[in-house]
Coordinates of C-alpha atoms in Angstrom, one line a residue:
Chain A
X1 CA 0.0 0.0 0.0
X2 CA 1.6 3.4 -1.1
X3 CA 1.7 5.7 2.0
X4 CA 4.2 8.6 1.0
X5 CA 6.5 9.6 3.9
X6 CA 6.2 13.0 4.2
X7 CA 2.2 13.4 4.1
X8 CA 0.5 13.1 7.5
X9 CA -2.4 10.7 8.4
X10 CA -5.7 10.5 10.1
X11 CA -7.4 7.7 11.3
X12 CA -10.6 8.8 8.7
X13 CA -8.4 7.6 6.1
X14 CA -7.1 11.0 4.5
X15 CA -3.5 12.3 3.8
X16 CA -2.7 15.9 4.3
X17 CA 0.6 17.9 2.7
X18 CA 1.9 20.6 4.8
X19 CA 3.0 23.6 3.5
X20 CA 3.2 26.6 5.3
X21 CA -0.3 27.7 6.8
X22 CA -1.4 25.7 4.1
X23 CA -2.8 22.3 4.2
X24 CA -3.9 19.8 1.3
X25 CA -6.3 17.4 1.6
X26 CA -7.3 14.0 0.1
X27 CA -8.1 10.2 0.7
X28 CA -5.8 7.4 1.1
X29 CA -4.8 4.8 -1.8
X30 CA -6.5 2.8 1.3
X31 CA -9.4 4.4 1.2
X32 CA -9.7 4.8 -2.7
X33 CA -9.5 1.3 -2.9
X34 CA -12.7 0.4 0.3
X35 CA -15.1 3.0 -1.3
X36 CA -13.8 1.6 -5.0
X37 CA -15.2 3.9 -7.7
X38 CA -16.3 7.1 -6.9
X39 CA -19.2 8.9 -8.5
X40 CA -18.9 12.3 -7.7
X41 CA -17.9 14.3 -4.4
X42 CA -19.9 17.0 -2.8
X43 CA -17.4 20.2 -2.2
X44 CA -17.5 22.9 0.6
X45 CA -17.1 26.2 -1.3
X46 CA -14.0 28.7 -0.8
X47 CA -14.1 30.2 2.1
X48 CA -16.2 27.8 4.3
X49 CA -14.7 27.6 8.0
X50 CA -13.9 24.3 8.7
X51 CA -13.2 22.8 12.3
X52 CA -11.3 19.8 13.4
X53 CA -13.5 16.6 12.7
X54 CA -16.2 18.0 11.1
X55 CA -17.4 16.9 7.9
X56 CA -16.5 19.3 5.5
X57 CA -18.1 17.0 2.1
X58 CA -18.9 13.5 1.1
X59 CA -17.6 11.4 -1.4
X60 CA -20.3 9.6 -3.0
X61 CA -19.2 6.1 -4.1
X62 CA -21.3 3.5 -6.5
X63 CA -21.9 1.3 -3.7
X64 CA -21.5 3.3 -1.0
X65 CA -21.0 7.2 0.8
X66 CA -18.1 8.7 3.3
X67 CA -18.3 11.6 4.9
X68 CA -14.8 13.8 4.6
X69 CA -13.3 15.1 7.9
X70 CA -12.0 18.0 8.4
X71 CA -8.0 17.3 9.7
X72 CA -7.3 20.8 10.5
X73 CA -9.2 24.0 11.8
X74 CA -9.6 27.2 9.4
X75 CA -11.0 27.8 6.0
X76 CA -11.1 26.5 2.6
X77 CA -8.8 28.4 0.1
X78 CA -9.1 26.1 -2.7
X79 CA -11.2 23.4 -4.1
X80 CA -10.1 20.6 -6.7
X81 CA -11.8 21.7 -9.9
X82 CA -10.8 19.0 -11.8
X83 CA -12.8 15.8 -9.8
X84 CA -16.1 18.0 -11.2
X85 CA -15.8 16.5 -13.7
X86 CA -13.2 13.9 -13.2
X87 CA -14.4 12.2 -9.5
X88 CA -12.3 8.7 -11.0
X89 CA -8.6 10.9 -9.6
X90 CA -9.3 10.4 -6.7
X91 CA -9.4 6.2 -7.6
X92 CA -6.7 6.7 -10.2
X93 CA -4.3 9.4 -8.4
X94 CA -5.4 9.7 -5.2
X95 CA -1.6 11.6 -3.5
X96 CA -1.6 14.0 -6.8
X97 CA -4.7 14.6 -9.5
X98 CA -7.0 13.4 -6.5
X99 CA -6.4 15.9 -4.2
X100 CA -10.0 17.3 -2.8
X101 CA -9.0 20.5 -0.8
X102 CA -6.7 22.9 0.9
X103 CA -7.3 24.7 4.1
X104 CA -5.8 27.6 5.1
X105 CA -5.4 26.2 9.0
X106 CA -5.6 28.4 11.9
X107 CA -4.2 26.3 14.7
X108 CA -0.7 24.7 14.2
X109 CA -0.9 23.2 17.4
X110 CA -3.6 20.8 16.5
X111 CA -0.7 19.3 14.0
X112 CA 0.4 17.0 16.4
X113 CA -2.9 15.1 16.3
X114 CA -2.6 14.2 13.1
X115 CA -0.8 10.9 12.3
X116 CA 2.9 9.8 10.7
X117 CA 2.8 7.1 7.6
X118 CA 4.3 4.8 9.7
X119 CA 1.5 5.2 13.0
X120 CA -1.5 5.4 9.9
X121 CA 0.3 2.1 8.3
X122 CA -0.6 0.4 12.1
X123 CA -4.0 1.2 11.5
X124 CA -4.9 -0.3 8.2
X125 CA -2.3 -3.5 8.7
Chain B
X1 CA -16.9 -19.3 5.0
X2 CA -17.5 -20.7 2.0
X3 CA -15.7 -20.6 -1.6
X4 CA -16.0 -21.5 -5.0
X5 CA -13.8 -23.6 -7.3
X6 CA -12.9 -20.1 -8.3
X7 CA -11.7 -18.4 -5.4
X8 CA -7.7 -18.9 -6.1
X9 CA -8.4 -17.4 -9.9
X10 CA -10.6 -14.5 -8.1
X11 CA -7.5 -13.6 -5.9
X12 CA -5.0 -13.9 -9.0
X13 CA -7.2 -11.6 -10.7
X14 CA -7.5 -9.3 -8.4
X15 CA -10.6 -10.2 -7.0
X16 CA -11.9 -7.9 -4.2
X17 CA -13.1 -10.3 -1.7
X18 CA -16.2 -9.9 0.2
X19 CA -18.8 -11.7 2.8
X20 CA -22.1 -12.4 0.6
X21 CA -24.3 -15.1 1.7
X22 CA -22.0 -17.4 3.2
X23 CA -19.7 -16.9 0.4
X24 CA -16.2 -15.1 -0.3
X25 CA -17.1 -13.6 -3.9
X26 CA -15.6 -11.0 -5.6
X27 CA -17.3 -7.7 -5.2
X28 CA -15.0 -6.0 -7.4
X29 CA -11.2 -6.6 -9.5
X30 CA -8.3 -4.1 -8.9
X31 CA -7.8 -2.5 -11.4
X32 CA -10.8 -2.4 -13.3
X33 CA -13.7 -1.7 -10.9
X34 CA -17.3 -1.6 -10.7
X35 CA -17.6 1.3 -13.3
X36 CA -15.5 -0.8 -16.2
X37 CA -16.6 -3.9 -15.7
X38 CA -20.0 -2.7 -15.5
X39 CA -19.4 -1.0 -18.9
X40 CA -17.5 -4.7 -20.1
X41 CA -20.5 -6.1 -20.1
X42 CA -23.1 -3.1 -21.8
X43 CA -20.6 -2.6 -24.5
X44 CA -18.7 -5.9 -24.8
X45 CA -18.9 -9.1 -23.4
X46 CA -17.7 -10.2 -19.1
X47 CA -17.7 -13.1 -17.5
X48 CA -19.1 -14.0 -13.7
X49 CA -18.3 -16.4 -11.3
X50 CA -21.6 -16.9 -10.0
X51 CA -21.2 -20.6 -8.3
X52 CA -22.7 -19.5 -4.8
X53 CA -26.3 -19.8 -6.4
X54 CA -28.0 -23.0 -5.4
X55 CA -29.5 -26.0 -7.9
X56 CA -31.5 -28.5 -6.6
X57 CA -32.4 -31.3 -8.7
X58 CA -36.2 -32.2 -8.4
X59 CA -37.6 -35.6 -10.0
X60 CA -39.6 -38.7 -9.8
X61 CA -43.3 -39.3 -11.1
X62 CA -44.9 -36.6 -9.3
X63 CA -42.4 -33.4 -9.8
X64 CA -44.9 -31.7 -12.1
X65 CA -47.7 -31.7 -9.6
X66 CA -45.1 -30.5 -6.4
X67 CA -43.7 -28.1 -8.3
X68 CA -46.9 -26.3 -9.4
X69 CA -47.5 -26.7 -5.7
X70 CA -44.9 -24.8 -4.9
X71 CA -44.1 -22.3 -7.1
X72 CA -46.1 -19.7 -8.3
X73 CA -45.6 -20.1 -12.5
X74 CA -47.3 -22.1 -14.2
X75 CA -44.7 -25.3 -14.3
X76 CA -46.9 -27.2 -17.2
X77 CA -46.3 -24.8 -19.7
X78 CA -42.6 -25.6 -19.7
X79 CA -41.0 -27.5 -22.8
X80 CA -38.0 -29.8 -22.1
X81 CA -35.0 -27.6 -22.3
X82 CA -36.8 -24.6 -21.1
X83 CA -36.3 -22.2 -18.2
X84 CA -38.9 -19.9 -16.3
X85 CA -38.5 -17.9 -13.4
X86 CA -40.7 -18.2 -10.9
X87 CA -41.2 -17.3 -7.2
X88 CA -42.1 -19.2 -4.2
X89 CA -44.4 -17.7 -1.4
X90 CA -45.4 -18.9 1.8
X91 CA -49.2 -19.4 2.7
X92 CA -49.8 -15.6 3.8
X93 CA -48.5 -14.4 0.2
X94 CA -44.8 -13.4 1.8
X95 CA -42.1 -14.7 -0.4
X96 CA -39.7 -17.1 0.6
X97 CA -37.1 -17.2 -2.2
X98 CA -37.5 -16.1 -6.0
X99 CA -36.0 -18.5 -8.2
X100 CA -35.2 -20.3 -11.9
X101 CA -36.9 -24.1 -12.8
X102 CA -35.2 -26.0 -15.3
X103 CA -37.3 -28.8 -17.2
X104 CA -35.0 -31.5 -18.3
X105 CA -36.6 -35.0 -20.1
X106 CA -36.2 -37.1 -17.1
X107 CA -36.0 -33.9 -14.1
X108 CA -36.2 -30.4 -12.8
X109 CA -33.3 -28.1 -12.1
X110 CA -34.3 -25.3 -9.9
X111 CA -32.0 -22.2 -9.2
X112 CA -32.4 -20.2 -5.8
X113 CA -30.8 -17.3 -4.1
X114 CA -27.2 -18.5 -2.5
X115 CA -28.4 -16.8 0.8
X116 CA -31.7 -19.0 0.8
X117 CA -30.4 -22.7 0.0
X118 CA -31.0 -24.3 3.3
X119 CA -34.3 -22.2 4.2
X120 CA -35.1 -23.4 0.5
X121 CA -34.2 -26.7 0.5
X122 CA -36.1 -27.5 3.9
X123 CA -39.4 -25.8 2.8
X124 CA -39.6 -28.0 -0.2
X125 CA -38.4 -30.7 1.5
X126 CA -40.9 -30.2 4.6
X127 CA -43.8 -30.5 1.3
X128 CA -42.3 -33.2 -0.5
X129 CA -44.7 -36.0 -1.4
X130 CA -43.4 -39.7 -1.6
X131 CA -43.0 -39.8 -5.5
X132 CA -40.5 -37.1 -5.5
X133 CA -36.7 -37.0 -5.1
X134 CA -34.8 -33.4 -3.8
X135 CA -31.3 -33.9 -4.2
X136 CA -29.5 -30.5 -3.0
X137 CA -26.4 -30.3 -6.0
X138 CA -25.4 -26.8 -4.9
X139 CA -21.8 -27.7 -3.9
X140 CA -21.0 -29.6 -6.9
X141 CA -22.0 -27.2 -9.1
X142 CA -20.4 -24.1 -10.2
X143 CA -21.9 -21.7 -12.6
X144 CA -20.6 -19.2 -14.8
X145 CA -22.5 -16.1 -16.4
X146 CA -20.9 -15.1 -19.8
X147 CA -22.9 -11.7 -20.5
X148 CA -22.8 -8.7 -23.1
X149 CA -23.0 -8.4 -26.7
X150 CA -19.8 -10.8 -27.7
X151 CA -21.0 -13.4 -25.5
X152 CA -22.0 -15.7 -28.4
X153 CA -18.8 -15.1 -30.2
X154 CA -16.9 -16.2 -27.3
X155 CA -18.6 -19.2 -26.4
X156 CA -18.8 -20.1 -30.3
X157 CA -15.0 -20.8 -30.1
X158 CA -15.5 -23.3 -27.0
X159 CA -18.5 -25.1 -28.5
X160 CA -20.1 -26.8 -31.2
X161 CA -23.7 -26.5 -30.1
X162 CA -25.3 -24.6 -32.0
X163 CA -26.1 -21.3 -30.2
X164 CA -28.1 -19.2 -32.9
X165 CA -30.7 -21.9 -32.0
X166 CA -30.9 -21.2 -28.7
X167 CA -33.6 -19.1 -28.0
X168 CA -34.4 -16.7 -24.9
X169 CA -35.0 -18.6 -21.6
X170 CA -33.8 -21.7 -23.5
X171 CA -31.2 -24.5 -22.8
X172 CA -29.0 -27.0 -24.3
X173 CA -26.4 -29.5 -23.3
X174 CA -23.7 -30.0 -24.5
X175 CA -20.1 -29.7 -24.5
X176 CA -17.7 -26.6 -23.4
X177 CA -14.1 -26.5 -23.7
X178 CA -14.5 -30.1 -23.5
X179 CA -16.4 -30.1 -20.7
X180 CA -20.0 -31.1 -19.9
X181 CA -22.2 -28.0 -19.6
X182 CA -26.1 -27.0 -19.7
X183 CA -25.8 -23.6 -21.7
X184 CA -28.4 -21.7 -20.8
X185 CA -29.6 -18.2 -22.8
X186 CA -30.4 -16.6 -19.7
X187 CA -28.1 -13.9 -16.8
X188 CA -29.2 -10.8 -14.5
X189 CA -27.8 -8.2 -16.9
X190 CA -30.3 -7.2 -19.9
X191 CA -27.6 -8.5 -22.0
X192 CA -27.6 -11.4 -24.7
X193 CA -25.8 -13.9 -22.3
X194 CA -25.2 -17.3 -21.0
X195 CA -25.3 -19.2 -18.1
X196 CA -23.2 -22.1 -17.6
X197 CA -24.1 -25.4 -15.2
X198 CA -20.7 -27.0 -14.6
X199 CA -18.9 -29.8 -12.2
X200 CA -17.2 -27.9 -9.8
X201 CA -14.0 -29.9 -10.9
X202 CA -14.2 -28.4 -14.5
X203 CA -15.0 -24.6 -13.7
X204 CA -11.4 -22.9 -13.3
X205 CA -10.7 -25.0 -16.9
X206 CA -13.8 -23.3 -18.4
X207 CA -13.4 -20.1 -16.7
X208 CA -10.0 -19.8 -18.1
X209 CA -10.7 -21.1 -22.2
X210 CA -13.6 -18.3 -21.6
X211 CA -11.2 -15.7 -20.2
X212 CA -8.8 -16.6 -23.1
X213 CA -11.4 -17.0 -25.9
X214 CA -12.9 -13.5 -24.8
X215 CA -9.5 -11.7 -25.1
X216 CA -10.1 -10.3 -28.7
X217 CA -13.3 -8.9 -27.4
X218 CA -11.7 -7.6 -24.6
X219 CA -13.3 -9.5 -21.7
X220 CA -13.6 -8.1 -18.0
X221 CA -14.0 -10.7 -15.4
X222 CA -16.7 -9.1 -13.4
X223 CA -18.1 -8.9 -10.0
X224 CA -20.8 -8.6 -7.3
X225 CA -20.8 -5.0 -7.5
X226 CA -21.2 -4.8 -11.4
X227 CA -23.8 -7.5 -11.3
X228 CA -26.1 -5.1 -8.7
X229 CA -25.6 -1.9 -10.7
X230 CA -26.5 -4.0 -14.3
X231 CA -29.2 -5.8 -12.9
X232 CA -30.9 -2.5 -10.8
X233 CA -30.5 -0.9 -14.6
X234 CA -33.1 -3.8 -15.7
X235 CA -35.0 -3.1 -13.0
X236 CA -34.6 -6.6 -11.9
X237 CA -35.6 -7.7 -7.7
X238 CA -33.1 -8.6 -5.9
X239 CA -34.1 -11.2 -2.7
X240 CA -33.2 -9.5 1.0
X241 CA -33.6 -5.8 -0.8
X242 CA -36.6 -6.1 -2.9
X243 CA -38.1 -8.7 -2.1
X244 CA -38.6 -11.0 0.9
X245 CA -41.1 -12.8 3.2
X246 CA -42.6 -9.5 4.0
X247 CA -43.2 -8.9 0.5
X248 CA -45.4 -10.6 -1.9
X249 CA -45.0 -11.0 -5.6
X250 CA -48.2 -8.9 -6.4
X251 CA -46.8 -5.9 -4.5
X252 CA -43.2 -6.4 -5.8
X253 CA -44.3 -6.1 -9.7
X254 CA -44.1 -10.5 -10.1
X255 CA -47.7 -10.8 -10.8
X256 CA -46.9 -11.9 -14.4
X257 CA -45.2 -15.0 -12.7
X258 CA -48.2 -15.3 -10.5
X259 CA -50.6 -17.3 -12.3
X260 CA -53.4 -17.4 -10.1
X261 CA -55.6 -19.0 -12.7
X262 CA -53.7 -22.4 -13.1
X263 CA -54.7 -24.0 -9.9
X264 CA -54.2 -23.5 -6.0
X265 CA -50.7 -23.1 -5.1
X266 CA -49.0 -22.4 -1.7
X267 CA -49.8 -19.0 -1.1
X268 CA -52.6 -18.4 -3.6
X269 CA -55.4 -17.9 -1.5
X270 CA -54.3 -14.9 0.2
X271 CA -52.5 -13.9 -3.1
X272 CA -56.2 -14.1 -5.4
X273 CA -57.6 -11.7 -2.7
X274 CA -54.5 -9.1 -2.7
X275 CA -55.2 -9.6 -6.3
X276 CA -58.7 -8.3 -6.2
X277 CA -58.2 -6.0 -3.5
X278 CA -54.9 -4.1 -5.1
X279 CA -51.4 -4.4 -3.0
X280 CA -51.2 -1.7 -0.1
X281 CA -47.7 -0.9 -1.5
X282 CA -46.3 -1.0 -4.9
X283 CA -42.7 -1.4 -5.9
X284 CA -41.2 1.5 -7.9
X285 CA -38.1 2.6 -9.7
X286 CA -37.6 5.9 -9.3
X287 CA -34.5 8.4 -11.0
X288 CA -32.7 11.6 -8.9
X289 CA -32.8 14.9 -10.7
X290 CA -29.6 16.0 -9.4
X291 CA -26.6 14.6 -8.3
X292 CA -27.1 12.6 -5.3
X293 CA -27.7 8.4 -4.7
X294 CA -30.0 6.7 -3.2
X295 CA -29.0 4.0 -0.9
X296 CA -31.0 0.9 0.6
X297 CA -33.8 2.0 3.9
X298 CA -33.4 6.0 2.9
X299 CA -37.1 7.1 2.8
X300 CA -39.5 8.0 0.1
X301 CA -41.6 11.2 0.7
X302 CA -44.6 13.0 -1.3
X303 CA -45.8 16.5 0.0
X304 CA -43.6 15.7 3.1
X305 CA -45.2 12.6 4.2
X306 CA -43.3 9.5 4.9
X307 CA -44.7 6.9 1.7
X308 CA -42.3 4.5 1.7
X309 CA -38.7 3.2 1.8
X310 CA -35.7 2.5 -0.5
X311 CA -34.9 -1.2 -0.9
X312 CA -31.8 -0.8 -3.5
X313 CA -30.2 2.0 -5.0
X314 CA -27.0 2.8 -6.7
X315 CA -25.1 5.2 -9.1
X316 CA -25.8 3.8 -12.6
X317 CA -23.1 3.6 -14.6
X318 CA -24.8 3.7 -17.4
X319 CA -27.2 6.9 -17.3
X320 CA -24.7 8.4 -14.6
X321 CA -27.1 9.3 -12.0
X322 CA -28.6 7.9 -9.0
X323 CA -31.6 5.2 -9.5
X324 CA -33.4 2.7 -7.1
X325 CA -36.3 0.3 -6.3
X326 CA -38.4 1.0 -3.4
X327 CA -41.9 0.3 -2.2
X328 CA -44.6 3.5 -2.2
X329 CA -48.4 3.7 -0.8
X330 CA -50.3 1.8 -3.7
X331 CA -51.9 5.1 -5.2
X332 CA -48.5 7.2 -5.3
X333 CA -46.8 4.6 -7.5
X334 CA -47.9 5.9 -10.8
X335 CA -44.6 6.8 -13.5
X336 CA -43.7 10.4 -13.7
X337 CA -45.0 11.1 -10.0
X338 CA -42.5 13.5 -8.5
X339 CA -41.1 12.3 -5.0
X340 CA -38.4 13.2 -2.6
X341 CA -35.9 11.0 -1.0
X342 CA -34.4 11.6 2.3
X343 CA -30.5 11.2 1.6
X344 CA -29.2 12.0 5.2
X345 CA -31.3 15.0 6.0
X346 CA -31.2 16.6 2.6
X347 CA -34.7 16.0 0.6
X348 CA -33.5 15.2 -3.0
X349 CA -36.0 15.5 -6.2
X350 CA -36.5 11.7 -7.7
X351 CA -39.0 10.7 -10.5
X352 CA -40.9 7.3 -10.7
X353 CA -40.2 6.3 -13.7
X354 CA -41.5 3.1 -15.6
X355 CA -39.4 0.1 -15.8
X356 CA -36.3 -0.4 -16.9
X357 CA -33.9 2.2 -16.6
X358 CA -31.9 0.7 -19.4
X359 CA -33.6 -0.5 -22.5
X360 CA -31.0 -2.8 -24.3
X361 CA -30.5 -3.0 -28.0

C-alpha cells in the first residue's frame, strides 16, 4: 500500500501535505480502494470555516458514501476543480490529480494530532 | 466461509473479496472496478463467477404436480430444455425465495438465491410427497455467467452446439471446452448472455478457455458489484432488498409469474384476494434529478409525508445518475409522480419512472 512519507495521516483515512499555513487534503490509496469507484464528491465552497473533525463533504461512491473530515481547523482556500468533472482521480491518483482541498489552517498546534505514515500504516495493517 | 472452485483465480485476478451469503465472492477486481466492468458487459462481453447460487435437482413421477404446488408459475407450460422464473411464497402471500426451474426430459433443475439454499431446500423438502426425489447439488455445481454483446462469439469458439438456435429462456447440453455443460440463454444483466451449469471440478478450466477465448473482445471478469448496478438498470428484484417474506409478488411487480388462474398453489389464496383488493404498496423505480444516490432503507416522501422506503439504489453507470427500487403507498406509484428522498437530511427530487432504466438493444 503506497503511504508517501512525508504526508501526514488521520485515522478517517485521509492524507494531508503541509506547506506553510497551508494544508492539502485527500483520501488514502487505502481508502480509494474500500469505497472503490467514486461517482462524484460534494465540495465545501471557498471560504467555508472548517473545524477539526467535522465533515467538511462527502464522497459519494457507486456502492457506497463517506463523509470527509476536516483534519485541520480554518477555511477552505481552494477546491479541486478538476474531480467536477473527473471524481475517477481520486481512484486513479489519489496523492496527486486526486487531491480534494486545501485549508488555510488556523491552529498549528492541532498538527500534532494528526498521524505519521508509519502510525496510519498500524491502523490499516 | 465458503468458496467457489474459483476463489484462487478471483484472488490472482484481483478479485476484491467480500462476505455475501456465506460466500467469499468477488465484489469487485483491482484494477478495473465496478464502473468498467459494468461497462464490459453493456458494450462488450464479461464473465461471472456466479457458483454460490443453489441448484436442486427435483424428480420422480410426481415433480410436475409439487412443483406447481410450490411455485407460483405455471410449471406445465414448460417445454423440455426450457427455463422460467418463478417465485415461491409462503401461505400468507410473503415470499420465501425467487428463483429459476429447469425442465429437463427425465428432471427439474431449480435455481435459488445463494443466501436462501438451506431455508429453501427444507421448505420444499418439509412439502415433498413420496413420489418425489430433492437432491440438494449446490456444492458440486459451479456456474458461470458469460454476458454482453460478444457473448455468443466467445462461447462459439469453446463449442459446437449450435447457439443461434438457442432461443431466450432456452437450454441446451452439450459440450464446453471439453467439458460437460447445460448452456443456458439466460443472466441478470439485460444482455444477450449465457449461463453455464458445470462440475465444480471443470469450472477454473472453463473459466480460463472463456477468459482466453474472450481476449479479442476484450473480456472483463466481473463482480458482485457490477452485477447489482446492471441488474438495478433492468430493473430486476433482488431477494433480502426487494423482495422477501414480508413482501409478496403482487406488490413487488411479479404478478406476471403469478398465475393465479392455473390452480391453488402455496400462497394463492391470500395472493387471489391481494389480487382483487390491489397491493397496499407498490414497488417503484424511481430516477434523482440531481446529483445525489440513493441507498437501501433511505425514505421516500410525497408533499412531506413518509410513503415509503428504499430497498436498492446505486449510481448507474450507465445513465450516470442515481436510481433505485423502493416500495410506495399503492396510489403514489404511478410513473412520472414526483417524490423526494431523504438522503441524510437533505430532501433530494426523484422521478418514478417506468421500468427499466436501461432499455438494451
Amino acid at each position: 500500500m503506497n503511504l508517501p512519507a512525508d504526508l501526514k495521516y488521520t485515522k478517517e483515512h485521509e492524507w494531508i501535505k503541509l506547506e506553510g499555513n497551508i494544508a492539502t487534503i485527500g483520501v488514502t490509496e487505502f481508502a480509494q480502494s474500500e469505497l472503490g469507484d467514486i461517482a462524484w464528491l460534494e465540495m465545501p465552497t471557498v471560504g467555508d470555516e472548517t473545524r477539526i473533525g467535522e465533515t467538511f463533504g462527502t464522497i459519494e461512491a457507486v456502492k457506497t458514501v463517506e463523509d470527509l473530515y476536516a483534519p485541520l481547523s480554518g477555511k477552505i482556500s481552494e477546491i479541486n476543480p478538476g474531480l467536477l468533472d473527473s471524481p475517477e482521480f481520486v481512484n486513479d491518483d489519489p496523492y496527486g490529480k486526486g487531491w480534494i482541498v486545501k485549508i488555510e489552517f488556523s491552529d498549528e498546534t492541532e498538527i500534532a494530532k494528526l498521524l505519521s505514515a508509519d502510525d496510519y500504516a498500524g491502523l490499516i495493517e | 466461509m465458503k468458496r467457489t472452485p474459483l476463489y484462487d483465480s478471483h484472488l490472482k485476478a484481483g478479485g476484491k473479496m467480500v462476505e455475501f451469503a456465506g460466500y467469499e465472492m468477488p465484489v469487485q477486481y483491482a484494477g478495473i472496478g465496478i464502473v468498467e466492468e459494468h461497462r464490459a458487459v453493456r458494450e462488450r462481453v464479461g464473465l461471472f463467477d456466479v457458483s454460490h447460487m443453489g441448484e436442486f435437482k427435483v424428480s420422480g413421477s410426481d415433480s410436475l404436480e409439487f412443483l406447481q404446488k410450490m411455485t407460483l408459475n405455471d410449471v406445465s407450460k414448460l417445454e423440455v430444455n426450457q427455463a422460467q422464473y418463478s417465485g415461491i411464497c409462503y401461505e400468507d402471500g410473503g415470499m420465501v425465495d425467487d428463483l429459476l426451474v429447469y425442465k429437463f426430459e427425465d428432471h427439474y433443475m431449480l435455481v435459488v438465491n445463494a443466501s436462501n439454499i438451506e431455508k429453501d431446500f427444507d421448505w420444499f423438502d418439509s412439502h415433498k410427497p413420496e413420489g418425489v426425489e430433492l437432491i440438494n447439488e449446490s456444492d458440486d455445481t459451479a456456474l458461470l455467467a458469460l454476458q454482453g454483446k460478444y457473448s455468443k462469439d466467445v462461447l462459439n469458439k469453446l463449442t459446437s452446439l449450435a447457439l443461434d438456435d438457442i432461443k431466450y429462456y432456452r437450454f441446451e447440453i452439450g459440450s464446453v471446452s471439453g467439458k460437460e455443460a447445460t448452456v443456458s440463454r439466460t443472466g441478470y444483466t439485460g444482455e444477450l448472455g449465457f449461463e453455464l451449469y458445470l462440475k465444480a471440478e471443470d469450472a477454473l478450466e472453463v473459466w480460463n478457455d472463456l477468459m482466453s477465448a474472450g481476449a479479442e473482445f476484450d473480456i472483463k471478469p466481473t463482480g458482485l458489484g457490477a452485477r447489482d448496478t446492471l441488474r438495478l438498470e433492468m430493473c430486476y428484484p433482488l431477494y433480502g432488498n426487494d423482495i422477501d417474506q414480508t413482501t409478496n409478488p403482487i406488490e413487488a411487480g411479479l404478478g406476471w409469474i403469478t398465475k393465479l388462474n392455473k390452480g391453488d398453489f402455496i400462497g394463492s389464496t391470500l395472493l387471489r384476494q391481494i389480487k382483487e383488493n390491489g397491493p397496499s404498496k407498490r414497488l417503484v423505480a424511481f430516477e434523482m434529478e440531481r446529483k445525489a444516490i440513493p441507498r437501501h432503507d433511505y425514505e421516500i416522501l410525497l408533499d412531506d409525508k413518509i410513503i415509503g422506503k428504499v430497498t436498492s439504489g446505486t449510481f448507474s453507470p450507465t445513465l450516470r445518475i442515481g436510481i433505485g427500487l423502493g416500495y410506495v403507498r399503492a396510489g403514489n406509484h404511478k410513473p412520472e409522480t414526483e417524490i423526494k428522498i431523504d438522503i441524510r437530511g437533505r430532501y433530494e427530487s426523484a422521478k418514478i419512472i417506468k421500468p427499466p432504466f436501461y432499455k438494451p438493444e
